mmCIF file of C-alpha atoms and ligand atoms in Angstrom:
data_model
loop_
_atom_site.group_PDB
_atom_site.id
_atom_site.type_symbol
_atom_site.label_atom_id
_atom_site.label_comp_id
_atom_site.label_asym_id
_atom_site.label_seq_id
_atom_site.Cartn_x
_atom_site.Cartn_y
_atom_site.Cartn_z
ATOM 1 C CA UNK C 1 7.692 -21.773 3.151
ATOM 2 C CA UNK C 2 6.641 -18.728 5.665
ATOM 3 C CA UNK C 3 2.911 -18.058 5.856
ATOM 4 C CA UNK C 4 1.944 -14.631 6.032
ATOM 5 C CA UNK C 5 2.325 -12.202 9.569
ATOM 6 C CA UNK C 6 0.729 -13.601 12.557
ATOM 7 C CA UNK C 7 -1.840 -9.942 12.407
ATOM 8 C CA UNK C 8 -0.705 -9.574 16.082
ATOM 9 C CA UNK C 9 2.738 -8.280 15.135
ATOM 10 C CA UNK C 10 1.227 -5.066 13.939
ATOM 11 C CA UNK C 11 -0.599 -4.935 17.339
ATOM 12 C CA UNK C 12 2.115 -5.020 19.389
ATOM 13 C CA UNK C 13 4.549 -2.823 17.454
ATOM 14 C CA UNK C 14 2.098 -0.230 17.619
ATOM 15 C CA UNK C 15 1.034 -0.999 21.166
ATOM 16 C CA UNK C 16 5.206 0.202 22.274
ATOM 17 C CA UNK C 17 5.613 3.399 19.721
ATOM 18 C CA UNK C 18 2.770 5.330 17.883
ATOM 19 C CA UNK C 19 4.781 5.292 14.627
ATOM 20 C CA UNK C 20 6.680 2.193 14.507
ATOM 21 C CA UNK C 21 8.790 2.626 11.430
ATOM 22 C CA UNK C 22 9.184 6.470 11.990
ATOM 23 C CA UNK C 23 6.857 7.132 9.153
ATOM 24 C CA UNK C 24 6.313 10.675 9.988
ATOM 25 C CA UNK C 25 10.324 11.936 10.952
ATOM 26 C CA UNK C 26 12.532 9.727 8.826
ATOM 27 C CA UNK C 27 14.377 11.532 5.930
ATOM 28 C CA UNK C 28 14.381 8.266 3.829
ATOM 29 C CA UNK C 29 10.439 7.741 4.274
ATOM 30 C CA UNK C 30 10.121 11.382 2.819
ATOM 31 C CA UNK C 31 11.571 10.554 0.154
ATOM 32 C CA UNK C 32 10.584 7.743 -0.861
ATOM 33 C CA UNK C 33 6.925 9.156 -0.656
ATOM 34 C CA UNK C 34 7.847 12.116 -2.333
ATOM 35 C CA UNK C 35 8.968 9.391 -5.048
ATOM 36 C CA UNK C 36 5.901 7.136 -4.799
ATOM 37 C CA UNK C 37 3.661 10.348 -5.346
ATOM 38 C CA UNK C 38 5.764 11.601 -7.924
ATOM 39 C CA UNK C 39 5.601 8.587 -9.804
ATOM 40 C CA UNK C 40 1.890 8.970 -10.958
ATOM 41 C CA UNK C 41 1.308 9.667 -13.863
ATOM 42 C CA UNK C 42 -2.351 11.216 -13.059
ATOM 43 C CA UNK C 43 -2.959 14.320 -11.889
ATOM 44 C CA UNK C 44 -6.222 13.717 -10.390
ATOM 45 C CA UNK C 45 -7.549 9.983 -9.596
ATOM 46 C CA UNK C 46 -11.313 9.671 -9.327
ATOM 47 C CA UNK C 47 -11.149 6.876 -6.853
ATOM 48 C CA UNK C 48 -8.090 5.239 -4.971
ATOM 49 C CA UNK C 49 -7.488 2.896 -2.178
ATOM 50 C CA UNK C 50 -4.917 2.603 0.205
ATOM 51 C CA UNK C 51 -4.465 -0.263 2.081
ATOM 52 C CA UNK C 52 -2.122 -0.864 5.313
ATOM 53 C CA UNK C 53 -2.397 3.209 5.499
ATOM 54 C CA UNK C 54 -0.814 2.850 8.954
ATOM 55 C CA UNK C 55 -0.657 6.153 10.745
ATOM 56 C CA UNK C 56 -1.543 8.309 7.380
ATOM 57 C CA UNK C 57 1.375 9.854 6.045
ATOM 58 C CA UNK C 58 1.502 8.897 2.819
ATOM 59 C CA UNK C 59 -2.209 9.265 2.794
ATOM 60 C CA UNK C 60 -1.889 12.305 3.674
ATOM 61 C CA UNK C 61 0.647 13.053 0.484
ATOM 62 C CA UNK C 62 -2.158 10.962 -1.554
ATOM 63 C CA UNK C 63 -5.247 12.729 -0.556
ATOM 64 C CA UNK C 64 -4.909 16.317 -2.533
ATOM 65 C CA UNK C 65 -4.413 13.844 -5.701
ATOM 66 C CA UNK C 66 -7.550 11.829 -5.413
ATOM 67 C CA UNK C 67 -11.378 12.747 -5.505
ATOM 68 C CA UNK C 68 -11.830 10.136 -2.865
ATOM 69 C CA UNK C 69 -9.466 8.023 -0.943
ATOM 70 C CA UNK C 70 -10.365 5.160 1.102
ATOM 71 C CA UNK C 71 -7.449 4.477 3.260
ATOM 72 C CA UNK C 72 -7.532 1.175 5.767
ATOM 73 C CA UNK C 73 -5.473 -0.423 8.606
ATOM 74 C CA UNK C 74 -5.826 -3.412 11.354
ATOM 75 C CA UNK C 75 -4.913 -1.772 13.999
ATOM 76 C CA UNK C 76 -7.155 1.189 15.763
ATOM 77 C CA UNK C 77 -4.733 3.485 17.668
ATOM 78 C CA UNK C 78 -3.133 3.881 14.271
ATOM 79 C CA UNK C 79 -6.341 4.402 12.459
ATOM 80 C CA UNK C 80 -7.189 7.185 15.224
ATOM 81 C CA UNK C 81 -3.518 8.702 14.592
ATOM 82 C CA UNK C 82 -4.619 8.490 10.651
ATOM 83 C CA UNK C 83 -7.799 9.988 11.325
ATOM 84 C CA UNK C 84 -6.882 12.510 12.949
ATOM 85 C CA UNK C 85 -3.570 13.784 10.169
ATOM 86 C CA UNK C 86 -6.560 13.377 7.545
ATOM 87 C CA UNK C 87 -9.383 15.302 9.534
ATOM 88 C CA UNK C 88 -9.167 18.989 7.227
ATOM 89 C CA UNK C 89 -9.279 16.008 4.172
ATOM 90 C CA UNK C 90 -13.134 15.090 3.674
ATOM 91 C CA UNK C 91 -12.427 13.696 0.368
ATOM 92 C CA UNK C 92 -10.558 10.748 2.457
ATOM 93 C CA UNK C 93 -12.172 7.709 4.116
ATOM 94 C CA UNK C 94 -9.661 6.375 6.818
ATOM 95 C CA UNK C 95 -11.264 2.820 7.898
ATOM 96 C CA UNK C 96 -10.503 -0.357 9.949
ATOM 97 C CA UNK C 97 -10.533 -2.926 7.434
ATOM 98 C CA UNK C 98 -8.413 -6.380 6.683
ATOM 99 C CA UNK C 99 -7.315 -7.588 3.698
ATOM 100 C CA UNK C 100 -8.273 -9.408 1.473
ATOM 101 C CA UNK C 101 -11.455 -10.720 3.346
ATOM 102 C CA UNK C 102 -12.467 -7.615 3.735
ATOM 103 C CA UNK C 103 -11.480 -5.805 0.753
ATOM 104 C CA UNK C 104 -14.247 -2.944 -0.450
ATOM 105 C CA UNK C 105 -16.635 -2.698 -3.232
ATOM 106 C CA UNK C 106 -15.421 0.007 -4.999
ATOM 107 C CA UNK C 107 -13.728 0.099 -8.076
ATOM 108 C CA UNK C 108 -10.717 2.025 -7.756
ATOM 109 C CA UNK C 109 -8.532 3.932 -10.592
ATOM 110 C CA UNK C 110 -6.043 3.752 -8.527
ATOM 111 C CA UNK C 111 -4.899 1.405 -5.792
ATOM 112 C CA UNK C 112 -1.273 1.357 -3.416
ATOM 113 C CA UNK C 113 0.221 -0.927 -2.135
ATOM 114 C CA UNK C 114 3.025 0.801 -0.084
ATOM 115 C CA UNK C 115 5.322 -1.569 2.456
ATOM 116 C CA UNK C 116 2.535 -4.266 2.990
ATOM 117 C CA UNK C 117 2.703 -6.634 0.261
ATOM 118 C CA UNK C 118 5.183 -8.578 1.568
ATOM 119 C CA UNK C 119 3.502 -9.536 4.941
ATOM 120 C CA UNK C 120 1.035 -12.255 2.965
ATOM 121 C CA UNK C 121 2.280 -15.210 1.621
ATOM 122 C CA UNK C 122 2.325 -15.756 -1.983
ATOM 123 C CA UNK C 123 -1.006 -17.800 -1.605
ATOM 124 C CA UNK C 124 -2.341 -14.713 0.363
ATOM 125 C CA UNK C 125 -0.629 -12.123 -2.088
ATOM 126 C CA UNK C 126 -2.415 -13.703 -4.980
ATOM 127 C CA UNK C 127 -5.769 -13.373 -2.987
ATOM 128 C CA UNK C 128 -5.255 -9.956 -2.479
ATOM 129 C CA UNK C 129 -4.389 -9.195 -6.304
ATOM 130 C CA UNK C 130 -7.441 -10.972 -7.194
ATOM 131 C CA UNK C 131 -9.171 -8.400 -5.665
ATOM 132 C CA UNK C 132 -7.180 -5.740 -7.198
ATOM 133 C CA UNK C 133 -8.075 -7.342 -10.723
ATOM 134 C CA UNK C 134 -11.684 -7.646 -9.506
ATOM 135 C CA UNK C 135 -11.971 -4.051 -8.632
ATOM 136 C CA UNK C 136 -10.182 -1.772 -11.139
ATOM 137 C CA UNK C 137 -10.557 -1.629 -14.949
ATOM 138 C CA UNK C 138 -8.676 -0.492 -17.728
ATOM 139 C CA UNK C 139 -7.053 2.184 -17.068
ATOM 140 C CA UNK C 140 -6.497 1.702 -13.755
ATOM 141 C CA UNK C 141 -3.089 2.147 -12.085
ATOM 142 C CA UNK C 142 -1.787 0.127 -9.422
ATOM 143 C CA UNK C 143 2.055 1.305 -7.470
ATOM 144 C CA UNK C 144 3.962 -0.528 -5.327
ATOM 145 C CA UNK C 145 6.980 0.138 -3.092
ATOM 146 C CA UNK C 146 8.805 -2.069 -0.798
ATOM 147 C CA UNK C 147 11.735 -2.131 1.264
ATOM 148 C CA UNK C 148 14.364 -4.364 -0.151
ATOM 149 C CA UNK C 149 16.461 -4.652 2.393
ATOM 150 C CA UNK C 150 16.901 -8.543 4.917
ATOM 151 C CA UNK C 151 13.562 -9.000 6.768
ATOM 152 C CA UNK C 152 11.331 -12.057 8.277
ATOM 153 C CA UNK C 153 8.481 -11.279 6.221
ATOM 154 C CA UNK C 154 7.065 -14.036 3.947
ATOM 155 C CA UNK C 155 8.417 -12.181 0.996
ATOM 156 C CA UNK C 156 10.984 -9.634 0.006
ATOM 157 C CA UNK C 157 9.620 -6.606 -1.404
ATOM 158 C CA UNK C 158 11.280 -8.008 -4.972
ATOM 159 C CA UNK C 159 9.226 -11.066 -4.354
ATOM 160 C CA UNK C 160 5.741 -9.228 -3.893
ATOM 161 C CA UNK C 161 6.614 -7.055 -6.818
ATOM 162 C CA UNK C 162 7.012 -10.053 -8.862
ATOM 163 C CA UNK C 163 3.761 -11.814 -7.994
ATOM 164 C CA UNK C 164 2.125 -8.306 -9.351
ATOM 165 C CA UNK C 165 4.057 -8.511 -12.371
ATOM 166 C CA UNK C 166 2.742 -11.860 -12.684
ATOM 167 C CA UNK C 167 -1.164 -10.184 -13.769
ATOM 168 C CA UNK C 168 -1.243 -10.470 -17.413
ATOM 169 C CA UNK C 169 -3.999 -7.486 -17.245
ATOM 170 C CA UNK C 170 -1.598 -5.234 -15.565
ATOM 171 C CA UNK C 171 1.706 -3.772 -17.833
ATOM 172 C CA UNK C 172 4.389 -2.410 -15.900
ATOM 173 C CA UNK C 173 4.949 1.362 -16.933
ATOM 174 C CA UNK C 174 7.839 2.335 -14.114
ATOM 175 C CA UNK C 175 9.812 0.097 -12.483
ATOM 176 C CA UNK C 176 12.360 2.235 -10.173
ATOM 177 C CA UNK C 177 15.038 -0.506 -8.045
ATOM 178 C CA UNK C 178 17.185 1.310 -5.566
ATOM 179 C CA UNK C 179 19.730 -1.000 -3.287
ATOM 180 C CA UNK C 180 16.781 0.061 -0.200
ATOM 181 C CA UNK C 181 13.309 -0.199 -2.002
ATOM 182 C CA UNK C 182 11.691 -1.213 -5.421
ATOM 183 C CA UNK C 183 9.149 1.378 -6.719
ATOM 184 C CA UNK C 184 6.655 -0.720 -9.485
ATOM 185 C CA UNK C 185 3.833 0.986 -11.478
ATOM 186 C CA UNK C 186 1.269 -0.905 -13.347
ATOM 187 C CA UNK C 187 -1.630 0.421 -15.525
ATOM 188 C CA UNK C 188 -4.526 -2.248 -16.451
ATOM 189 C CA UNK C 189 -4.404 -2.828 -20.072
ATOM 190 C CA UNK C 190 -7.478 -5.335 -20.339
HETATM 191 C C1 SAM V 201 4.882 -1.093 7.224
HETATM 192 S S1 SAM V 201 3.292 -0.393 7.467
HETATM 193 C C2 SAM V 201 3.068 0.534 5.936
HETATM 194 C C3 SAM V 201 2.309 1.796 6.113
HETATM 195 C C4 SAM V 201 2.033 2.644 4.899
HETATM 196 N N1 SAM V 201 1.459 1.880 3.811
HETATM 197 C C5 SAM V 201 3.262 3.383 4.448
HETATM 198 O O1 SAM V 201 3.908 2.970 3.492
HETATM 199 O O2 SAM V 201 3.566 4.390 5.085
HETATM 200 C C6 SAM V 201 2.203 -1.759 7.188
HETATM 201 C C7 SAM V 201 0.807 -1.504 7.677
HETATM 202 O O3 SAM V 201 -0.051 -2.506 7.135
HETATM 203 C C8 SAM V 201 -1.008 -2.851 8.113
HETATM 204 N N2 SAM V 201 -1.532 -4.186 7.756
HETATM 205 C C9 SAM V 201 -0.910 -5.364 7.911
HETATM 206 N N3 SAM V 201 -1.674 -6.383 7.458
HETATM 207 C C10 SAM V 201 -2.822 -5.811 7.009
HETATM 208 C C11 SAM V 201 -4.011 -6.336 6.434
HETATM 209 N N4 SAM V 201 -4.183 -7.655 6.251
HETATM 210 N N5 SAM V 201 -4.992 -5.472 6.088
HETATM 211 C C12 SAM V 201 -4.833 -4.127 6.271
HETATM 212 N N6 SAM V 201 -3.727 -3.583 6.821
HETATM 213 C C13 SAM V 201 -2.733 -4.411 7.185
HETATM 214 C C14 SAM V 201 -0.233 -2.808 9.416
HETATM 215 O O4 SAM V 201 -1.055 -2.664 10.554
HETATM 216 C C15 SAM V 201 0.681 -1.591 9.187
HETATM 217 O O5 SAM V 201 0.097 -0.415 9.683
#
């Protein structure tokens, strides 16, 4: 059984190109924000929380949606990129912050989890959804999207969106499966 990514892979992808997984140029990746975006079913979200925010893109896509957004990473020069795409934004909170240990005390309304769930190991994964239990409430939406395609990672992007599935407070309200990426939206029921 894989354990989850040694954290230093992040480092040193961004250490040899500022936008690893061409984020911010790749016609695919604007779509499949455009998609992720387009998928909630919100206007406006009062609170949200994006984890593994990278260089800011999507947060960027995010931000005129949410009264606040709280957007994280691990690694600095892509929190400085992130920072600096979200500086006209001052509803939006881009910090350096791990999960889960160091997940926030906010409750969110809604929370994404965009191409970083399947880095943890289910052990992990299941941490990290603990916290998303702990800190939304009814209402609440949580999406996912993942890459489906052959990887190392501890899971494959079905895999993480299964373990979410698993939360007996969350029910699924769009699940969207293309042969490159799985798009999952959950609202909490309980
Ligand atoms: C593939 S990128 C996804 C970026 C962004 N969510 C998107 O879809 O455009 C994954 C990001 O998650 C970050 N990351 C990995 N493990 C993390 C953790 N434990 N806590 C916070 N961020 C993490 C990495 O540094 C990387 O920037």
């Amino acid at each position: 059984m894989k354990i989850s990514t040694d954290r230093q892979y992040f480092h040193k992808l961004y250490a040899v190109a500022d936008d690893p997984w061409s984020f911010a140029s790749s016609a695919y990746e604007r779509r499949k924000y455009a998609l992720t975006v387009d998928t909630l079913p919100r206007v406006r979200y009062l609170s949200a929380f994006e984890p593994g925010c990278s260089i800011g893109v999507l947060t960027e896509l995010l931000a005129p949606r949410c009264d606040s957004l709280l957007a994280t990473d691990i690694v600095p020069s892509a929190l400085d990129q992130a920072t600096k795409r979200l500086e006209d934004y001052k509803n939006v909170l881009v910090e350096y912050r791990a999960i889960p240990e160091s997940w926030p005390d906010e409750t969110f309304d809604l929370i994404v989890l965009s191409e970083v769930a399947y880095y943890f190991d289910t052990s992990s994964l299941r941490d990290v959804l603990e916290h998303v239990e702990r800190s939304t409430s009814q209402g609440a939406h949580v999406i996912a999207v993942h890459w489906r395609g052959e990887t190392d990672y501890p899971l494959t992007g079905d895999d993480a969106h299964a373990l979410i599935d698993e939360i007996r407070s969350l029910r699924n309200v769009v699940h969207h499966v293309e042969d490159a990426f799985v798009l999952d939206l959950w609202e909490r029921v309980t």
